[in-house]
Short mmCIF file of C-alpha atoms in Angstrom, two decimals:
data_model
loop_
_atom_site.label_atom_id
_atom_site.label_comp_id
_atom_site.label_asym_id
_atom_site.label_seq_id
_atom_site.Cartn_x
_atom_site.Cartn_y
_atom_site.Cartn_z
CA MET A 1 -16.54 -193.93 -118.78
CA ARG A 2 -20.10 -194.23 -120.12
CA ARG A 3 -22.03 -197.45 -120.08
CA ALA A 4 -25.27 -198.47 -121.76
CA ILE A 5 -27.35 -201.63 -121.25
CA VAL A 6 -29.93 -202.56 -123.83
CA VAL A 7 -32.33 -205.35 -122.94
CA VAL A 8 -34.42 -206.82 -125.81
CA LEU A 9 -37.57 -208.50 -124.74
CA ASP A 10 -37.81 -210.68 -127.72
CA SER A 11 -41.22 -210.28 -129.50
CA PHE A 12 -42.81 -207.90 -127.01
CA GLY A 13 -44.84 -205.85 -129.41
CA ILE A 14 -47.25 -203.13 -128.28
CA GLY A 15 -49.75 -202.82 -131.14
CA SER A 16 -50.13 -203.06 -134.89
CA ALA A 17 -47.60 -201.10 -136.94
CA PRO A 18 -48.84 -198.78 -139.75
CA ASP A 19 -47.93 -201.39 -142.39
CA ALA A 20 -49.17 -204.41 -140.42
CA ALA A 21 -51.82 -205.11 -143.11
CA ASP A 22 -49.08 -205.72 -145.61
CA PHE A 23 -47.97 -208.63 -143.37
CA GLY A 24 -51.45 -209.99 -142.59
CA ASP A 25 -51.08 -208.54 -139.08
CA GLN A 26 -53.59 -205.72 -138.80
CA GLY A 27 -54.99 -205.82 -135.37
CA ALA A 28 -52.15 -207.78 -133.77
CA ASP A 29 -51.20 -206.44 -130.23
CA THR A 30 -48.98 -208.63 -128.14
CA LEU A 31 -49.21 -206.57 -124.96
CA GLY A 32 -52.86 -205.59 -125.42
CA HIS A 33 -54.17 -209.05 -126.08
CA ILE A 34 -52.24 -210.57 -123.27
CA ALA A 35 -53.58 -207.86 -120.85
CA ALA A 36 -57.11 -208.43 -122.08
CA ALA A 37 -56.96 -212.16 -121.60
CA CYS A 38 -55.55 -211.64 -118.08
CA ALA A 39 -58.33 -209.14 -117.22
CA ARG A 40 -60.97 -211.64 -118.37
CA GLY A 41 -59.51 -214.43 -116.30
CA GLU A 42 -58.50 -216.35 -119.45
CA ALA A 43 -54.83 -216.53 -118.41
CA ASP A 44 -55.30 -217.86 -114.91
CA THR A 45 -53.11 -220.82 -113.95
CA ASP A 46 -51.67 -222.38 -110.87
CA THR A 47 -48.80 -219.84 -110.88
CA ARG A 48 -50.58 -216.52 -111.93
CA SER A 49 -54.07 -215.07 -111.94
CA GLY A 50 -55.95 -211.85 -112.44
CA PRO A 51 -55.05 -208.67 -114.38
CA LEU A 52 -51.49 -208.37 -115.86
CA LYS A 53 -49.16 -207.02 -113.15
CA LEU A 54 -46.20 -205.20 -114.44
CA PRO A 55 -45.62 -202.37 -111.96
CA ASN A 56 -41.97 -201.80 -112.60
CA MET A 57 -42.16 -201.56 -116.42
CA GLY A 58 -45.36 -199.65 -115.96
CA ARG A 59 -43.49 -196.91 -114.00
CA LEU A 60 -40.89 -196.85 -116.72
CA GLY A 61 -43.74 -195.93 -119.12
CA LEU A 62 -44.69 -199.28 -120.75
CA PHE A 63 -48.47 -198.76 -120.61
CA HIS A 64 -48.18 -195.17 -121.64
CA ALA A 65 -46.20 -196.20 -124.71
CA HIS A 66 -48.81 -198.89 -125.47
CA ARG A 67 -51.58 -196.35 -125.12
CA ASP A 68 -49.81 -193.92 -127.50
CA ALA A 69 -49.30 -196.79 -130.01
CA THR A 70 -52.84 -198.08 -129.99
CA GLY A 71 -55.01 -195.13 -128.84
CA SER A 72 -56.32 -196.84 -125.73
CA VAL A 73 -55.13 -198.13 -122.39
CA ALA A 74 -54.68 -201.88 -122.14
CA GLU A 75 -57.67 -203.68 -120.60
CA GLY A 76 -57.36 -204.24 -116.81
CA VAL A 77 -54.46 -201.79 -116.61
CA GLU A 78 -54.28 -198.54 -114.60
CA LEU A 79 -51.66 -195.99 -115.67
CA PRO A 80 -49.21 -195.22 -112.79
CA GLU A 81 -49.56 -191.81 -111.30
CA GLU A 82 -45.75 -191.29 -111.28
CA LEU A 83 -43.25 -192.29 -113.91
CA THR A 84 -39.55 -193.07 -113.31
CA GLY A 85 -38.59 -193.57 -117.02
CA ALA A 86 -38.84 -192.02 -120.42
CA TYR A 87 -40.98 -193.88 -122.99
CA ALA A 88 -41.69 -194.12 -126.73
CA HIS A 89 -43.22 -196.42 -129.30
CA ALA A 90 -41.21 -197.24 -132.39
CA ARG A 91 -42.12 -198.62 -135.80
CA GLU A 92 -39.96 -200.83 -137.96
CA ILE A 93 -38.82 -199.83 -141.44
CA SER A 94 -36.94 -202.97 -142.29
CA SER A 95 -38.41 -205.26 -144.96
CA GLY A 96 -39.05 -208.24 -142.64
CA LYS A 97 -40.43 -208.84 -139.25
CA ASP A 98 -37.73 -211.32 -138.18
CA THR A 99 -35.07 -211.30 -135.44
CA PRO A 100 -32.07 -210.15 -137.48
CA SER A 101 -34.05 -207.30 -139.17
CA GLY A 102 -35.27 -205.98 -135.80
CA HIS A 103 -31.95 -206.28 -134.02
CA TRP A 104 -29.92 -204.84 -136.90
CA GLU A 105 -32.40 -201.93 -137.09
CA ILE A 106 -32.09 -201.39 -133.27
CA ALA A 107 -28.28 -201.12 -133.83
CA GLY A 108 -28.81 -198.48 -136.56
CA VAL A 109 -28.82 -200.62 -139.67
CA PRO A 110 -32.32 -201.21 -141.16
CA VAL A 111 -32.72 -204.12 -143.60
CA ARG A 112 -33.82 -202.43 -146.80
CA PHE A 113 -33.17 -205.45 -149.10
CA ASP A 114 -35.51 -208.44 -149.43
CA TRP A 115 -34.46 -211.61 -147.66
CA GLY A 116 -34.90 -214.94 -149.36
CA TYR A 117 -37.68 -217.16 -148.21
CA PHE A 118 -38.79 -220.72 -148.62
CA LEU A 119 -42.45 -220.13 -149.17
CA ASP A 120 -43.85 -223.61 -150.04
CA LYS A 121 -45.43 -225.13 -146.93
CA GLU A 122 -44.48 -228.66 -148.01
CA GLN A 123 -41.33 -229.68 -149.93
CA SER A 124 -40.05 -226.27 -148.90
CA PHE A 125 -36.47 -226.58 -149.93
CA PRO A 126 -35.18 -226.89 -153.50
CA PRO A 127 -34.22 -230.53 -154.33
CA GLU A 128 -30.79 -229.41 -155.60
CA LEU A 129 -30.08 -227.69 -152.25
CA LEU A 130 -31.00 -230.76 -150.23
CA GLU A 131 -28.83 -232.93 -152.56
CA GLN A 132 -25.84 -230.67 -151.96
CA ILE A 133 -26.41 -230.73 -148.21
CA VAL A 134 -26.75 -234.56 -148.08
CA GLU A 135 -23.68 -235.01 -150.23
CA GLN A 136 -21.28 -232.51 -148.56
CA ALA A 137 -22.38 -233.43 -145.01
CA GLU A 138 -22.34 -237.16 -145.85
CA LEU A 139 -25.89 -237.61 -144.51
CA PRO A 140 -28.20 -240.64 -145.08
CA GLY A 141 -30.92 -238.05 -146.04
CA VAL A 142 -33.12 -235.47 -144.29
CA LEU A 143 -36.55 -235.45 -142.68
CA GLY A 144 -39.18 -232.72 -142.56
CA ASN A 145 -38.59 -230.30 -145.47
CA CYS A 146 -41.62 -228.23 -144.63
CA HIS A 147 -42.95 -225.27 -142.60
CA ALA A 148 -43.38 -226.32 -139.03
CA SER A 149 -43.35 -225.45 -135.37
CA GLY A 150 -40.01 -226.60 -133.78
CA THR A 151 -41.61 -228.48 -130.90
CA GLU A 152 -44.29 -230.03 -133.11
CA ILE A 153 -41.90 -231.41 -135.69
CA ILE A 154 -39.55 -232.80 -133.08
CA ALA A 155 -42.43 -234.66 -131.46
CA ARG A 156 -43.58 -235.94 -134.86
CA LEU A 157 -40.23 -236.91 -136.39
CA GLY A 158 -37.84 -237.14 -133.50
CA GLU A 159 -38.04 -240.90 -133.05
CA GLU A 160 -37.51 -241.50 -136.84
CA HIS A 161 -34.52 -239.11 -136.69
CA VAL A 162 -32.93 -241.04 -133.82
CA GLU A 163 -33.43 -244.35 -135.67
CA SER A 164 -32.35 -243.16 -139.17
CA GLY A 165 -29.71 -240.59 -138.35
CA LYS A 166 -31.40 -238.17 -140.74
CA PRO A 167 -31.55 -234.61 -139.34
CA ILE A 168 -34.89 -232.71 -139.31
CA VAL A 169 -34.90 -229.67 -141.64
CA TYR A 170 -37.74 -227.16 -141.61
CA THR A 171 -38.50 -223.45 -142.07
CA SER A 172 -41.19 -220.83 -141.41
CA ALA A 173 -42.45 -217.53 -142.69
CA ASP A 174 -39.03 -216.06 -141.69
CA SER A 175 -35.91 -216.16 -143.71
CA VAL A 176 -34.55 -219.20 -141.93
CA PHE A 177 -33.35 -222.76 -142.36
CA GLN A 178 -33.71 -224.72 -139.12
CA ILE A 179 -32.06 -228.08 -138.33
CA ALA A 180 -33.16 -230.13 -135.38
CA ALA A 181 -31.09 -233.03 -134.15
CA HIS A 182 -30.65 -235.12 -130.98
CA GLU A 183 -27.65 -233.96 -128.91
CA GLU A 184 -26.58 -237.47 -128.01
CA HIS A 185 -27.77 -239.74 -130.90
CA PHE A 186 -26.67 -237.33 -133.65
CA GLY A 187 -24.15 -235.22 -131.72
CA LEU A 188 -23.98 -231.58 -130.85
CA GLU A 189 -20.74 -230.78 -132.64
CA LYS A 190 -21.92 -232.67 -135.75
CA LEU A 191 -25.08 -230.54 -135.73
CA TYR A 192 -23.05 -227.38 -135.52
CA ALA A 193 -20.80 -228.54 -138.38
CA LEU A 194 -23.83 -229.34 -140.47
CA CYS A 195 -25.19 -225.85 -139.87
CA GLU A 196 -21.94 -224.31 -140.97
CA THR A 197 -22.06 -226.37 -144.22
CA VAL A 198 -25.65 -225.29 -144.79
CA ARG A 199 -24.80 -221.64 -144.13
CA GLU A 200 -22.25 -221.75 -146.97
CA LEU A 201 -24.62 -223.51 -149.31
CA LEU A 202 -27.32 -220.97 -148.68
CA GLU A 203 -25.32 -218.04 -149.91
CA PRO A 204 -27.08 -217.79 -153.27
CA TYR A 205 -30.51 -217.87 -151.58
CA ASN A 206 -29.93 -214.83 -149.26
CA ILE A 207 -31.33 -216.61 -146.23
CA GLY A 208 -31.00 -214.66 -143.01
CA ARG A 209 -30.27 -217.43 -140.48
CA VAL A 210 -29.42 -221.14 -140.12
CA ILE A 211 -30.54 -222.24 -136.67
CA ALA A 212 -29.22 -225.28 -134.83
CA ARG A 213 -32.16 -226.75 -132.74
CA PRO A 214 -30.70 -229.54 -130.52
CA PHE A 215 -32.92 -231.64 -128.34
CA VAL A 216 -32.73 -234.46 -125.84
CA GLY A 217 -35.10 -237.18 -124.58
CA GLU A 218 -35.93 -240.72 -125.54
CA SER A 219 -39.32 -240.61 -127.05
CA ALA A 220 -41.88 -238.21 -128.51
CA LYS A 221 -43.35 -237.73 -125.05
CA THR A 222 -39.97 -236.73 -123.51
CA PHE A 223 -38.24 -234.80 -126.31
CA GLU A 224 -37.35 -231.29 -125.40
CA ARG A 225 -35.10 -228.60 -126.82
CA THR A 226 -32.01 -227.59 -124.94
CA GLY A 227 -30.23 -224.29 -124.41
CA ASN A 228 -27.54 -225.15 -126.91
CA ARG A 229 -29.31 -223.49 -129.83
CA ARG A 230 -26.95 -221.67 -132.17
CA ASP A 231 -27.80 -219.13 -134.89
CA TYR A 232 -25.66 -218.74 -138.00
CA SER A 233 -26.49 -215.29 -139.40
CA ILE A 234 -25.14 -213.35 -142.32
CA GLU A 235 -23.22 -210.19 -141.44
CA PRO A 236 -24.93 -206.83 -141.37
CA PRO A 237 -24.53 -204.92 -144.57
CA THR A 238 -22.95 -201.92 -142.91
CA PRO A 239 -21.29 -201.28 -139.48
CA THR A 240 -23.72 -201.32 -136.61
CA VAL A 241 -23.25 -199.17 -133.50
CA LEU A 242 -21.73 -202.20 -131.80
CA GLN A 243 -19.02 -202.37 -134.43
CA LYS A 244 -18.41 -198.61 -134.28
CA LEU A 245 -17.96 -198.68 -130.51
CA ALA A 246 -15.65 -201.75 -130.68
CA GLU A 247 -13.58 -200.09 -133.39
CA ALA A 248 -13.30 -197.01 -131.25
CA GLY A 249 -11.80 -199.06 -128.41
CA GLY A 250 -14.94 -199.72 -126.38
CA GLU A 251 -16.12 -202.91 -124.87
CA VAL A 252 -19.23 -204.62 -126.35
CA VAL A 253 -20.74 -207.39 -124.29
CA SER A 254 -23.22 -209.83 -125.80
CA ILE A 255 -25.54 -211.93 -123.61
CA GLY A 256 -27.54 -214.94 -124.83
CA LYS A 257 -28.03 -215.07 -128.57
CA ILE A 258 -27.02 -211.43 -129.34
CA ALA A 259 -23.59 -212.44 -130.75
CA ASP A 260 -25.12 -214.92 -133.14
CA ILE A 261 -27.65 -212.36 -134.39
CA TYR A 262 -24.95 -209.98 -135.30
CA ALA A 263 -22.76 -212.77 -136.78
CA HIS A 264 -20.35 -212.00 -133.94
CA CYS A 265 -19.49 -208.56 -135.60
CA GLY A 266 -18.46 -205.88 -133.09
CA ILE A 267 -18.67 -208.22 -130.07
CA THR A 268 -15.62 -208.11 -127.74
CA HIS A 269 -16.95 -210.24 -124.94
CA LYS A 270 -19.54 -213.04 -125.17
CA VAL A 271 -21.57 -214.55 -122.45
CA LYS A 272 -23.66 -217.61 -123.03
CA ALA A 273 -26.92 -218.09 -121.03
CA SER A 274 -30.26 -219.77 -121.53
CA GLY A 275 -33.54 -219.12 -119.69
CA HIS A 276 -34.68 -215.84 -118.39
CA ASP A 277 -33.31 -216.24 -114.80
CA ALA A 278 -29.89 -217.21 -116.20
CA LEU A 279 -29.97 -214.29 -118.69
CA MET A 280 -30.82 -211.90 -115.80
CA GLU A 281 -28.03 -213.24 -113.70
CA ALA A 282 -25.59 -212.94 -116.59
CA THR A 283 -26.70 -209.37 -117.16
CA LEU A 284 -26.22 -208.49 -113.55
CA GLY A 285 -22.86 -210.25 -113.59
CA GLU A 286 -21.61 -208.24 -116.43
CA ILE A 287 -22.78 -205.01 -114.89
CA ALA A 288 -20.84 -205.92 -111.76
CA ARG A 289 -17.70 -206.95 -113.81
CA THR A 290 -17.66 -203.75 -115.74
CA ASP A 291 -18.29 -201.39 -112.78
CA ARG A 292 -14.57 -200.37 -112.63
CA ARG A 293 -14.27 -199.73 -116.33
CA ASP A 294 -11.59 -197.82 -118.20
CA LYS A 295 -13.44 -197.78 -121.55
CA PRO A 296 -16.97 -197.07 -122.81
CA THR A 297 -19.06 -200.19 -122.38
CA TYR A 298 -22.19 -201.54 -124.11
CA ILE A 299 -23.95 -204.55 -122.71
CA MET A 300 -26.79 -206.07 -124.84
CA ALA A 301 -29.03 -208.96 -123.80
CA ASN A 302 -31.87 -210.81 -125.51
CA PHE A 303 -34.58 -212.48 -123.50
CA VAL A 304 -35.68 -215.01 -126.12
CA ASP A 305 -38.20 -217.18 -124.17
CA PHE A 306 -40.97 -214.58 -124.59
CA ASP A 307 -40.80 -215.45 -128.31
CA SER A 308 -39.65 -219.02 -128.55
CA LEU A 309 -41.58 -220.54 -125.57
CA TYR A 310 -44.67 -218.37 -125.49
CA GLY A 311 -45.25 -216.23 -128.55
CA HIS A 312 -44.69 -218.90 -131.16
CA ARG A 313 -46.47 -221.47 -129.10
CA ARG A 314 -49.46 -219.08 -128.73
CA ASP A 315 -49.31 -219.50 -124.93
CA ILE A 316 -50.97 -216.46 -123.49
CA ALA A 317 -50.82 -217.52 -119.88
CA GLY A 318 -47.19 -218.49 -120.15
CA TYR A 319 -46.29 -215.21 -121.85
CA ALA A 320 -48.09 -213.27 -119.10
CA ALA A 321 -46.30 -215.22 -116.38
CA ALA A 322 -42.97 -214.69 -118.05
CA LEU A 323 -43.63 -210.97 -118.27
CA GLU A 324 -44.55 -210.76 -114.56
CA HIS A 325 -41.53 -212.73 -113.58
CA PHE A 326 -39.23 -210.43 -115.60
CA ASP A 327 -40.92 -207.39 -114.14
CA ALA A 328 -40.46 -208.75 -110.55
CA ARG A 329 -36.65 -209.11 -111.18
CA LEU A 330 -36.34 -205.74 -112.92
CA PRO A 331 -35.61 -203.79 -109.67
CA GLU A 332 -32.46 -205.95 -109.24
CA LEU A 333 -31.25 -204.61 -112.63
CA LEU A 334 -32.23 -201.02 -111.82
CA GLU A 335 -30.47 -201.13 -108.42
CA ALA A 336 -27.24 -202.44 -110.07
CA LEU A 337 -26.89 -199.40 -112.26
CA ASP A 338 -24.80 -196.30 -111.69
CA ASP A 339 -26.54 -192.98 -111.73
CA GLU A 340 -24.97 -192.16 -115.12
CA ASP A 341 -25.68 -195.58 -116.77
CA LEU A 342 -28.15 -195.62 -119.55
CA LEU A 343 -30.69 -198.44 -119.63
CA ILE A 344 -33.04 -199.17 -122.59
CA LEU A 345 -35.69 -201.82 -122.70
CA THR A 346 -37.09 -202.63 -126.12
CA ALA A 347 -38.18 -205.41 -128.52
CA ASP A 348 -37.39 -206.58 -132.01
CA HIS A 349 -40.89 -207.40 -133.37
CA GLY A 350 -44.14 -208.76 -132.09
CA CYS A 351 -45.41 -212.35 -131.63
CA ASP A 352 -48.93 -211.94 -130.49
CA PRO A 353 -49.87 -215.22 -128.70
CA SER A 354 -53.53 -214.72 -129.50
CA TRP A 355 -52.90 -214.36 -133.21
CA LYS A 356 -53.56 -216.97 -135.87
CA GLY A 357 -50.71 -219.16 -136.92
CA THR A 358 -47.29 -219.35 -135.16
CA GLU A 359 -45.35 -216.52 -136.82
CA HIS A 360 -44.17 -213.12 -135.74
CA THR A 361 -46.44 -210.07 -135.96
CA ARG A 362 -45.66 -206.61 -137.36
CA GLU A 363 -45.95 -204.29 -134.41
CA TYR A 364 -44.70 -201.21 -132.77
CA VAL A 365 -42.16 -201.89 -130.00
CA PRO A 366 -41.69 -200.07 -126.69
CA ILE A 367 -38.60 -198.02 -125.88
CA LEU A 368 -38.32 -197.58 -122.09
CA VAL A 369 -35.32 -195.51 -120.92
CA ARG A 370 -33.83 -195.01 -117.42
CA GLY A 371 -30.70 -193.08 -116.52
CA GLY A 372 -28.22 -190.87 -118.30
CA THR A 373 -29.66 -187.41 -118.72
CA PHE A 374 -33.18 -188.61 -119.42
CA ALA A 375 -36.11 -187.14 -117.43
CA PRO A 376 -39.26 -189.18 -116.95
CA GLY A 377 -41.91 -188.61 -119.64
CA PRO A 378 -42.67 -189.14 -123.37
CA LEU A 379 -40.21 -189.38 -126.18
CA GLY A 380 -42.95 -189.51 -128.78
CA LYS A 381 -43.41 -191.77 -131.72
CA ARG A 382 -40.11 -192.95 -133.23
CA ASP A 383 -40.21 -193.53 -136.95
CA THR A 384 -37.59 -196.31 -136.92
CA PHE A 385 -35.99 -198.73 -134.43
CA ALA A 386 -32.70 -197.19 -135.68
CA ASP A 387 -33.39 -194.19 -133.39
CA ILE A 388 -31.99 -196.40 -130.66
CA GLY A 389 -28.82 -197.00 -132.58
CA GLN A 390 -28.48 -193.32 -133.38
CA THR A 391 -29.05 -192.45 -129.66
CA LEU A 392 -26.32 -194.89 -128.62
CA ALA A 393 -23.89 -193.42 -131.20
CA ASP A 394 -24.68 -190.07 -129.74
CA TYR A 395 -24.28 -191.22 -126.17
CA PHE A 396 -20.92 -192.80 -126.89
CA VAL A 397 -19.82 -189.81 -129.06
CA LEU A 398 -19.36 -191.99 -132.16
CA ARG A 399 -19.70 -191.10 -135.81
CA ALA A 400 -23.39 -190.81 -136.60
CA MET A 401 -25.30 -193.78 -138.10
CA ASP A 402 -26.78 -193.39 -141.55
CA ASP A 403 -30.32 -193.94 -140.22
CA GLY A 404 -32.38 -192.82 -137.22
CA GLU A 405 -32.71 -189.72 -135.09
CA SER A 406 -31.14 -189.51 -131.63
CA PHE A 407 -33.51 -188.78 -128.80
CA LEU A 408 -30.65 -188.19 -126.28
CA PRO A 409 -31.50 -185.05 -124.31
CA ARG A 410 -29.35 -181.99 -124.92
CA VAL A 411 -27.76 -180.64 -121.78
CA ALA A 412 -27.41 -176.87 -121.76
#
């Protein structure tokens, strides 16, 4: 039985998309700017130094894909002489540059409608919405009500939250309503219940996600977010390739926040994990568990720390170190695969850590492929992330998606 593994390196863009200027992102290049900073010694730390070292992803075609997307080889990088993977660069056609849009498009369902947004930087949420939340959740009130970085607002308002019992609510340029609360003083289950209430109240606003952002610690200096984040997303508007495979009797395994992103639609087995090492171990564990399979199997994992810990925080050195650590563990993943398994590495958007602000950036993403019937070499420019979903539908012999073009090789 066929098996595919898709690993999403959350926010790992490889150069400005053709419509980047429409998003204020012309010139953004997550990979290119990280590589340039490393080459210039600007990302040297106690744990890493020198040019960006990604030999395993490089052999899969990462730097070739970046060159094709930008027109030049990343600074400090030498293209490998021999490739072991097929590669492409893909543009996004969805209306937003957020996590659900990118992931849904990867699964063959681009977002063509406009999400709702809370655009005001201060007093971001409508008073009537906050009144409903406070009343229905029986809260003493809320704090925040603004655009903010999650770590910054917890440091600024966390102590007042603990003393008052008022949760911290905030948003960003994405279609999102985020709620931060202390796991012990407020309670994790109470936070989740609050998010479910807010999810229902947001229906008229067409907001993509409500995100629970639990944290621990006893003061502004010690507060830190935990791995118990939970996303409450709306359902994709049409069936994704995950749903089609599940409906056809296949197994669809979600690792990390994948199930939340797809509103648990089409997921047959969920694995929670937080942190890149834990996510890698979970992915390896699910590959081992499904080795003796009697049904087609799709495993999908999201490595979120690239985005949440380094991209949004504009931490170039941290992003570089995380990429190098992932690359160093990649051989474990490659060695765990059967000869006929299909592996795809990709991303859902950019989050250039050298860019202004703290938001995502509109970029091409890499598509790196190993296994199946793919030969090493170029797959060209892909006009939509949905080419991945169409390729998976083709691979699993499912009914075709409405969008995207399969790049699965035809065997004579």
